PDB file of C-alpha atoms and ligand atoms in Angstrom:
ATOM      1  CA  UNK A   1      -0.146   0.046  -0.042  1.00  0.00           C
ATOM      2  CA  UNK A   2       1.236   3.433  -0.857  1.00  0.00           C
ATOM      3  CA  UNK A   3       1.210   4.969   2.352  1.00  0.00           C
ATOM      4  CA  UNK A   4       0.519   8.686   0.304  1.00  0.00           C
ATOM      5  CA  UNK A   5      -3.237   7.283  -0.606  1.00  0.00           C
ATOM      6  CA  UNK A   6      -3.882   7.048   3.271  1.00  0.00           C
ATOM      7  CA  UNK A   7      -5.192  10.148   5.282  1.00  0.00           C
ATOM      8  CA  UNK A   8      -6.617  11.117   8.093  1.00  0.00           C
ATOM      9  CA  UNK A   9      -9.255  13.951   8.382  1.00  0.00           C
ATOM     10  CA  UNK A  10     -12.462  14.682  10.419  1.00  0.00           C
ATOM     11  CA  UNK A  11     -15.811  12.814   9.246  1.00  0.00           C
ATOM     12  CA  UNK A  12     -18.106  14.439   7.170  1.00  0.00           C
ATOM     13  CA  UNK A  13     -22.020  13.796   6.210  1.00  0.00           C
ATOM     14  CA  UNK A  14     -21.391  13.040   2.846  1.00  0.00           C
ATOM     15  CA  UNK A  15     -18.844   9.990   4.195  1.00  0.00           C
ATOM     16  CA  UNK A  16     -22.455   8.132   4.811  1.00  0.00           C
ATOM     17  CA  UNK A  17     -22.435   5.686   1.970  1.00  0.00           C
ATOM     18  CA  UNK A  18     -18.888   4.760   2.408  1.00  0.00           C
ATOM     19  CA  UNK A  19     -19.141   4.771   6.262  1.00  0.00           C
ATOM     20  CA  UNK A  20     -22.223   2.419   6.249  1.00  0.00           C
ATOM     21  CA  UNK A  21     -20.226  -0.341   3.829  1.00  0.00           C
ATOM     22  CA  UNK A  22     -17.598  -0.816   6.570  1.00  0.00           C
ATOM     23  CA  UNK A  23     -19.503  -0.021   9.900  1.00  0.00           C
ATOM     24  CA  UNK A  24     -22.458  -2.406   9.020  1.00  0.00           C
ATOM     25  CA  UNK A  25     -20.204  -5.241   9.014  1.00  0.00           C
ATOM     26  CA  UNK A  26     -20.234  -7.222  11.742  1.00  0.00           C
ATOM     27  CA  UNK A  27     -16.677  -8.585  11.506  1.00  0.00           C
ATOM     28  CA  UNK A  28     -15.535  -4.977  11.491  1.00  0.00           C
ATOM     29  CA  UNK A  29     -17.365  -3.881  14.580  1.00  0.00           C
ATOM     30  CA  UNK A  30     -16.973  -7.677  16.522  1.00  0.00           C
ATOM     31  CA  UNK A  31     -14.387  -5.985  19.177  1.00  0.00           C
ATOM     32  CA  UNK A  32     -15.725  -2.487  19.270  1.00  0.00           C
ATOM     33  CA  UNK A  33     -18.015  -1.041  22.081  1.00  0.00           C
ATOM     34  CA  UNK A  34     -20.714   0.176  19.333  1.00  0.00           C
ATOM     35  CA  UNK A  35     -23.068  -2.357  17.176  1.00  0.00           C
ATOM     36  CA  UNK A  36     -22.949  -2.566  13.610  1.00  0.00           C
ATOM     37  CA  UNK A  37     -24.802   0.234  11.843  1.00  0.00           C
ATOM     38  CA  UNK A  38     -27.872  -1.398   9.875  1.00  0.00           C
ATOM     39  CA  UNK A  39     -29.349   1.390   7.664  1.00  0.00           C
ATOM     40  CA  UNK A  40     -28.349   4.558   6.036  1.00  0.00           C
ATOM     41  CA  UNK A  41     -30.384   6.879   8.641  1.00  0.00           C
ATOM     42  CA  UNK A  42     -28.601   4.944  10.891  1.00  0.00           C
ATOM     43  CA  UNK A  43     -25.330   5.704   9.364  1.00  0.00           C
ATOM     44  CA  UNK A  44     -26.442   9.501   9.254  1.00  0.00           C
ATOM     45  CA  UNK A  45     -27.724   9.558  12.902  1.00  0.00           C
ATOM     46  CA  UNK A  46     -24.243   8.199  13.933  1.00  0.00           C
ATOM     47  CA  UNK A  47     -22.181  10.480  11.983  1.00  0.00           C
ATOM     48  CA  UNK A  48     -24.072  13.603  12.986  1.00  0.00           C
ATOM     49  CA  UNK A  49     -24.432  12.772  16.568  1.00  0.00           C
ATOM     50  CA  UNK A  50     -21.707  10.769  17.722  1.00  0.00           C
ATOM     51  CA  UNK A  51     -18.533  11.134  15.010  1.00  0.00           C
ATOM     52  CA  UNK A  52     -18.653  14.470  13.749  1.00  0.00           C
ATOM     53  CA  UNK A  53     -18.909  15.971  17.973  1.00  0.00           C
ATOM     54  CA  UNK A  54     -16.094  13.458  18.929  1.00  0.00           C
ATOM     55  CA  UNK A  55     -13.471  15.379  20.526  1.00  0.00           C
ATOM     56  CA  UNK A  56     -10.906  13.723  18.504  1.00  0.00           C
ATOM     57  CA  UNK A  57     -12.638  10.881  15.526  1.00  0.00           C
ATOM     58  CA  UNK A  58     -10.721  10.470  12.523  1.00  0.00           C
ATOM     59  CA  UNK A  59     -11.994   8.760   9.396  1.00  0.00           C
ATOM     60  CA  UNK A  60      -9.067   6.492   7.711  1.00  0.00           C
ATOM     61  CA  UNK A  61      -9.127   7.657   4.409  1.00  0.00           C
ATOM     62  CA  UNK A  62      -7.984   5.700   1.236  1.00  0.00           C
ATOM     63  CA  UNK A  63      -8.010   8.383  -1.608  1.00  0.00           C
ATOM     64  CA  UNK A  64     -10.255  10.479   0.763  1.00  0.00           C
ATOM     65  CA  UNK A  65     -12.641   7.675   0.749  1.00  0.00           C
ATOM     66  CA  UNK A  66     -13.783   6.637   4.116  1.00  0.00           C
ATOM     67  CA  UNK A  67     -12.379   2.916   4.885  1.00  0.00           C
ATOM     68  CA  UNK A  68     -12.411   3.511   8.900  1.00  0.00           C
ATOM     69  CA  UNK A  69     -11.691   5.256  12.328  1.00  0.00           C
ATOM     70  CA  UNK A  70      -9.544   5.885  14.728  1.00  0.00           C
ATOM     71  CA  UNK A  71     -10.699   7.804  17.829  1.00  0.00           C
ATOM     72  CA  UNK A  72      -8.833   9.125  20.805  1.00  0.00           C
ATOM     73  CA  UNK A  73     -11.153  10.078  23.643  1.00  0.00           C
ATOM     74  CA  UNK A  74      -9.702  12.149  26.739  1.00  0.00           C
ATOM     75  CA  UNK A  75     -10.612  11.608  30.174  1.00  0.00           C
ATOM     76  CA  UNK A  76     -11.354  14.538  32.667  1.00  0.00           C
ATOM     77  CA  UNK A  77     -10.099  15.804  35.792  1.00  0.00           C
ATOM     78  CA  UNK A  78      -7.456  14.281  37.229  1.00  0.00           C
ATOM     79  CA  UNK A  79      -7.235  11.608  34.344  1.00  0.00           C
ATOM     80  CA  UNK A  80      -7.034  14.293  31.686  1.00  0.00           C
ATOM     81  CA  UNK A  81      -3.649  13.119  30.790  1.00  0.00           C
ATOM     82  CA  UNK A  82      -4.940  10.373  29.598  1.00  0.00           C
ATOM     83  CA  UNK A  83      -7.189   9.173  26.503  1.00  0.00           C
ATOM     84  CA  UNK A  84      -8.726   5.991  25.443  1.00  0.00           C
ATOM     85  CA  UNK A  85      -8.199   4.758  21.466  1.00  0.00           C
ATOM     86  CA  UNK A  86     -10.181   2.969  19.261  1.00  0.00           C
ATOM     87  CA  UNK A  87     -10.098   1.805  15.859  1.00  0.00           C
ATOM     88  CA  UNK A  88     -11.446  -0.542  13.063  1.00  0.00           C
ATOM     89  CA  UNK A  89     -10.449  -0.521   8.928  1.00  0.00           C
ATOM     90  CA  UNK A  90     -12.650  -2.112   6.243  1.00  0.00           C
ATOM     91  CA  UNK A  91     -12.220  -5.939   6.385  1.00  0.00           C
ATOM     92  CA  UNK A  92     -11.435  -5.900   2.392  1.00  0.00           C
ATOM     93  CA  UNK A  93      -8.458  -3.926   3.401  1.00  0.00           C
ATOM     94  CA  UNK A  94      -7.289  -5.921   6.460  1.00  0.00           C
ATOM     95  CA  UNK A  95      -3.875  -7.183   6.106  1.00  0.00           C
ATOM     96  CA  UNK A  96      -2.151  -4.432   4.343  1.00  0.00           C
ATOM     97  CA  UNK A  97      -0.453  -2.311   6.783  1.00  0.00           C
ATOM     98  CA  UNK A  98      -3.190   0.201   6.360  1.00  0.00           C
ATOM     99  CA  UNK A  99      -4.436   0.216  10.164  1.00  0.00           C
ATOM    100  CA  UNK A 100      -0.642   0.904  11.358  1.00  0.00           C
ATOM    101  CA  UNK A 101       0.050   3.347   8.780  1.00  0.00           C
ATOM    102  CA  UNK A 102      -2.850   5.210  10.196  1.00  0.00           C
ATOM    103  CA  UNK A 103      -2.333   4.872  13.586  1.00  0.00           C
ATOM    104  CA  UNK A 104       1.243   6.087  13.488  1.00  0.00           C
ATOM    105  CA  UNK A 105      -0.394   9.424  11.531  1.00  0.00           C
ATOM    106  CA  UNK A 106      -2.474   9.704  14.767  1.00  0.00           C
ATOM    107  CA  UNK A 107       0.048   9.370  17.524  1.00  0.00           C
ATOM    108  CA  UNK A 108       2.250  11.712  15.765  1.00  0.00           C
ATOM    109  CA  UNK A 109      -0.427  14.291  15.638  1.00  0.00           C
ATOM    110  CA  UNK A 110      -2.782  13.862  18.385  1.00  0.00           C
ATOM    111  CA  UNK A 111      -0.338  14.702  21.296  1.00  0.00           C
ATOM    112  CA  UNK A 112       0.113  18.418  19.644  1.00  0.00           C
ATOM    113  CA  UNK A 113      -3.604  18.939  19.116  1.00  0.00           C
ATOM    114  CA  UNK A 114      -5.141  17.687  22.515  1.00  0.00           C
ATOM    115  CA  UNK A 115      -3.537  20.123  25.154  1.00  0.00           C
ATOM    116  CA  UNK A 116      -2.232  18.320  28.395  1.00  0.00           C
ATOM    117  CA  UNK A 117      -2.374  14.612  26.461  1.00  0.00           C
ATOM    118  CA  UNK A 118       0.449  12.495  27.929  1.00  0.00           C
ATOM    119  CA  UNK A 119      -0.867   9.045  27.529  1.00  0.00           C
ATOM    120  CA  UNK A 120      -2.626   7.264  25.118  1.00  0.00           C
ATOM    121  CA  UNK A 121      -4.330   3.504  26.106  1.00  0.00           C
ATOM    122  CA  UNK A 122      -5.915   1.104  24.237  1.00  0.00           C
ATOM    123  CA  UNK A 123      -7.617  -2.220  25.649  1.00  0.00           C
ATOM    124  CA  UNK A 124      -7.766  -4.978  23.663  1.00  0.00           C
ATOM    125  CA  UNK A 125      -9.607  -8.289  23.876  1.00  0.00           C
ATOM    126  CA  UNK A 126      -6.737 -11.246  24.738  1.00  0.00           C
ATOM    127  CA  UNK A 127      -7.803 -12.954  21.143  1.00  0.00           C
ATOM    128  CA  UNK A 128      -7.418 -10.241  19.463  1.00  0.00           C
ATOM    129  CA  UNK A 129      -3.945 -10.975  18.219  1.00  0.00           C
ATOM    130  CA  UNK A 130      -4.225  -8.862  14.627  1.00  0.00           C
ATOM    131  CA  UNK A 131      -5.066  -5.726  16.906  1.00  0.00           C
ATOM    132  CA  UNK A 132      -2.268  -6.102  19.433  1.00  0.00           C
ATOM    133  CA  UNK A 133       0.356  -6.967  16.371  1.00  0.00           C
ATOM    134  CA  UNK A 134      -0.570  -3.557  14.938  1.00  0.00           C
ATOM    135  CA  UNK A 135      -0.036  -1.512  18.471  1.00  0.00           C
ATOM    136  CA  UNK A 136       3.264  -3.262  18.894  1.00  0.00           C
ATOM    137  CA  UNK A 137       3.882  -2.256  15.468  1.00  0.00           C
ATOM    138  CA  UNK A 138       3.145   1.297  15.960  1.00  0.00           C
ATOM    139  CA  UNK A 139       5.312   1.597  19.122  1.00  0.00           C
ATOM    140  CA  UNK A 140       2.700   1.205  22.198  1.00  0.00           C
ATOM    141  CA  UNK A 141       3.971  -0.815  25.043  1.00  0.00           C
ATOM    142  CA  UNK A 142       2.356  -3.784  26.333  1.00  0.00           C
ATOM    143  CA  UNK A 143       1.609  -3.012  29.664  1.00  0.00           C
ATOM    144  CA  UNK A 144      -0.194  -6.212  31.067  1.00  0.00           C
ATOM    145  CA  UNK A 145      -3.470  -8.341  31.395  1.00  0.00           C
ATOM    146  CA  UNK A 146      -6.630  -6.768  32.813  1.00  0.00           C
ATOM    147  CA  UNK A 147      -8.591  -9.455  34.253  1.00  0.00           C
ATOM    148  CA  UNK A 148     -12.338  -9.403  33.493  1.00  0.00           C
ATOM    149  CA  UNK A 149     -12.257  -5.746  32.291  1.00  0.00           C
ATOM    150  CA  UNK A 150     -15.231  -4.737  30.645  1.00  0.00           C
ATOM    151  CA  UNK A 151     -18.001  -5.929  28.741  1.00  0.00           C
ATOM    152  CA  UNK A 152     -17.815  -6.255  24.692  1.00  0.00           C
ATOM    153  CA  UNK A 153     -21.141  -7.616  23.132  1.00  0.00           C
ATOM    154  CA  UNK A 154     -22.616  -8.492  26.264  1.00  0.00           C
ATOM    155  CA  UNK A 155     -19.822 -10.584  27.901  1.00  0.00           C
ATOM    156  CA  UNK A 156     -17.255  -9.803  30.684  1.00  0.00           C
ATOM    157  CA  UNK A 157     -13.768 -10.055  29.062  1.00  0.00           C
ATOM    158  CA  UNK A 158      -9.888  -9.902  29.863  1.00  0.00           C
ATOM    159  CA  UNK A 159      -8.261  -7.443  28.349  1.00  0.00           C
ATOM    160  CA  UNK A 160      -4.511  -6.313  27.243  1.00  0.00           C
ATOM    161  CA  UNK A 161      -3.705  -2.994  27.864  1.00  0.00           C
ATOM    162  CA  UNK A 162      -1.233  -1.145  25.738  1.00  0.00           C
ATOM    163  CA  UNK A 163       0.045   2.188  25.896  1.00  0.00           C
ATOM    164  CA  UNK A 164       1.915   4.851  24.163  1.00  0.00           C
ATOM    165  CA  UNK A 165       3.403   8.400  25.854  1.00  0.00           C
ATOM    166  CA  UNK A 166       4.151  11.545  24.266  1.00  0.00           C
ATOM    167  CA  UNK A 167       7.519  11.202  24.904  1.00  0.00           C
ATOM    168  CA  UNK A 168       7.325   7.940  23.020  1.00  0.00           C
ATOM    169  CA  UNK A 169       7.511   9.741  19.628  1.00  0.00           C
ATOM    170  CA  UNK A 170      10.675   9.680  17.611  1.00  0.00           C
ATOM    171  CA  UNK A 171      11.567  13.292  16.626  1.00  0.00           C
TER     172      UNK A 171
HETATM  173  C1  COA B   1      -7.213  -4.915  13.817  1.00  0.00           C
HETATM  174  C2  COA B   1      -7.319  -4.188  12.465  1.00  0.00           C
HETATM  175  C3  COA B   1      -7.423  -2.654  12.672  1.00  0.00           C
HETATM  176  C4  COA B   1      -5.941  -4.141  11.588  1.00  0.00           C
HETATM  177  O1  COA B   1      -5.975  -3.605  10.455  1.00  0.00           O
HETATM  178  P1  COA B   1      -5.077  -3.856   9.458  1.00  0.00           P
HETATM  179  O2  COA B   1      -4.668  -2.876   8.626  1.00  0.00           O
HETATM  180  O3  COA B   1      -5.233  -5.376   8.777  1.00  0.00           O
HETATM  181  O4  COA B   1      -3.475  -4.038  10.243  1.00  0.00           O
HETATM  182  P2  COA B   1      -2.309  -4.377   9.594  1.00  0.00           P
HETATM  183  O5  COA B   1      -1.851  -4.465   8.277  1.00  0.00           O
HETATM  184  O6  COA B   1      -1.722  -2.522   9.852  1.00  0.00           O
HETATM  185  O7  COA B   1      -1.198  -5.364  10.599  1.00  0.00           O
HETATM  186  C5  COA B   1      -1.400  -6.614  10.932  1.00  0.00           C
HETATM  187  C6  COA B   1      -1.077  -7.243  11.509  1.00  0.00           C
HETATM  188  O8  COA B   1      -1.390  -8.575  12.604  1.00  0.00           O
HETATM  189  C7  COA B   1      -1.118  -9.559  12.019  1.00  0.00           C
HETATM  190  N1  COA B   1      -2.155 -10.400  12.107  1.00  0.00           N
HETATM  191  C8  COA B   1      -3.357 -10.446  11.721  1.00  0.00           C
HETATM  192  N2  COA B   1      -4.244 -11.711  12.105  1.00  0.00           N
HETATM  193  C9  COA B   1      -3.579 -12.164  12.822  1.00  0.00           C
HETATM  194  C10 COA B   1      -3.697 -13.100  13.741  1.00  0.00           C
HETATM  195  N3  COA B   1      -4.709 -13.887  14.098  1.00  0.00           N
HETATM  196  N4  COA B   1      -2.699 -13.919  14.918  1.00  0.00           N
HETATM  197  C11 COA B   1      -1.582 -12.700  14.987  1.00  0.00           C
HETATM  198  N5  COA B   1      -1.172 -12.040  13.750  1.00  0.00           N
HETATM  199  C12 COA B   1      -2.025 -11.372  13.131  1.00  0.00           C
HETATM  200  C13 COA B   1      -0.483  -9.553  10.740  1.00  0.00           C
HETATM  201  O9  COA B   1       0.025 -10.639  10.265  1.00  0.00           O
HETATM  202  C14 COA B   1       0.012  -8.079  10.572  1.00  0.00           C
HETATM  203  O10 COA B   1       1.510  -8.356  11.309  1.00  0.00           O
HETATM  204  P3  COA B   1       2.660  -7.940  10.331  1.00  0.00           P
HETATM  205  O11 COA B   1       2.368  -6.939   9.787  1.00  0.00           O
HETATM  206  O12 COA B   1       3.773  -8.446  11.491  1.00  0.00           O
HETATM  207  O13 COA B   1       2.567  -9.515   9.394  1.00  0.00           O
HETATM  208  C15 COA B   1      -8.404  -4.963  11.535  1.00  0.00           C
HETATM  209  O14 COA B   1      -7.953  -6.128  11.657  1.00  0.00           O
HETATM  210  C16 COA B   1      -9.667  -4.161  12.001  1.00  0.00           C
HETATM  211  O15 COA B   1     -10.608  -3.365  11.835  1.00  0.00           O
HETATM  212  N6  COA B   1     -10.469  -5.417  13.182  1.00  0.00           N
HETATM  213  C17 COA B   1     -11.730  -5.175  13.715  1.00  0.00           C
HETATM  214  C18 COA B   1     -11.458  -3.961  14.314  1.00  0.00           C
HETATM  215  C19 COA B   1     -10.894  -4.443  15.472  1.00  0.00           C
HETATM  216  O16 COA B   1     -10.506  -5.343  16.366  1.00  0.00           O
HETATM  217  N7  COA B   1     -10.432  -3.013  16.282  1.00  0.00           N
HETATM  218  C20 COA B   1      -9.487  -2.884  17.430  1.00  0.00           C
HETATM  219  C21 COA B   1     -10.280  -2.502  18.487  1.00  0.00           C
HETATM  220  S1  COA B   1      -8.885  -2.680  19.688  1.00  0.00           S
END
């Protein structure tokens, strides 16, 4: 994959048809905290109410078409130094290095864009080996196993936590 074809940008309502293609796929949303969207109307509502208003949610684009997303959600108060990472990519593009390219772009810009942010962390289901590999390739540190950490699709799961600090950026 030519990295110059990949970009990150905020979502737009006009992404609705591209967004629906991958956000309606249960393979893509299997490990996500949100469920597949089932109609164009639901996709529009999601873009309008969730994606566009999110503090830092970017569309992963191939030739400016949305093929996935990355969200970095900052905490508040005494936890404002950290933010939680989520991401997914359309299944037809898996295995071409695109998520790794996109995550490297995200970490190289988010610390400049979100004031006071020092740590980005991701929690990944134990069996989601592809996602763990993407985090390692991006330079995240595997910190450890979180037992019975949270629900995913109705089931309490063990998860592995990974983190990337602003000081991990190679200048
Ligand atoms: C996880 C996801 C974003 C990866 O996207 P991608 O563009 O295919 O990732 P990359 O091609 O950059 O890298 C994938 C790596 O995982 C490896 N991998 C994939 N499946 C694997 C498996 N079952 N076991 C071990 N390694 C695996 C690949 O070999 C590759 O590593 P390599 O470059 O060393 O060969 C994509 O599969 C996805 O959207 N999954 C569903 C949503 C999801 O799980 N999101 C993360 C929630 S924490």
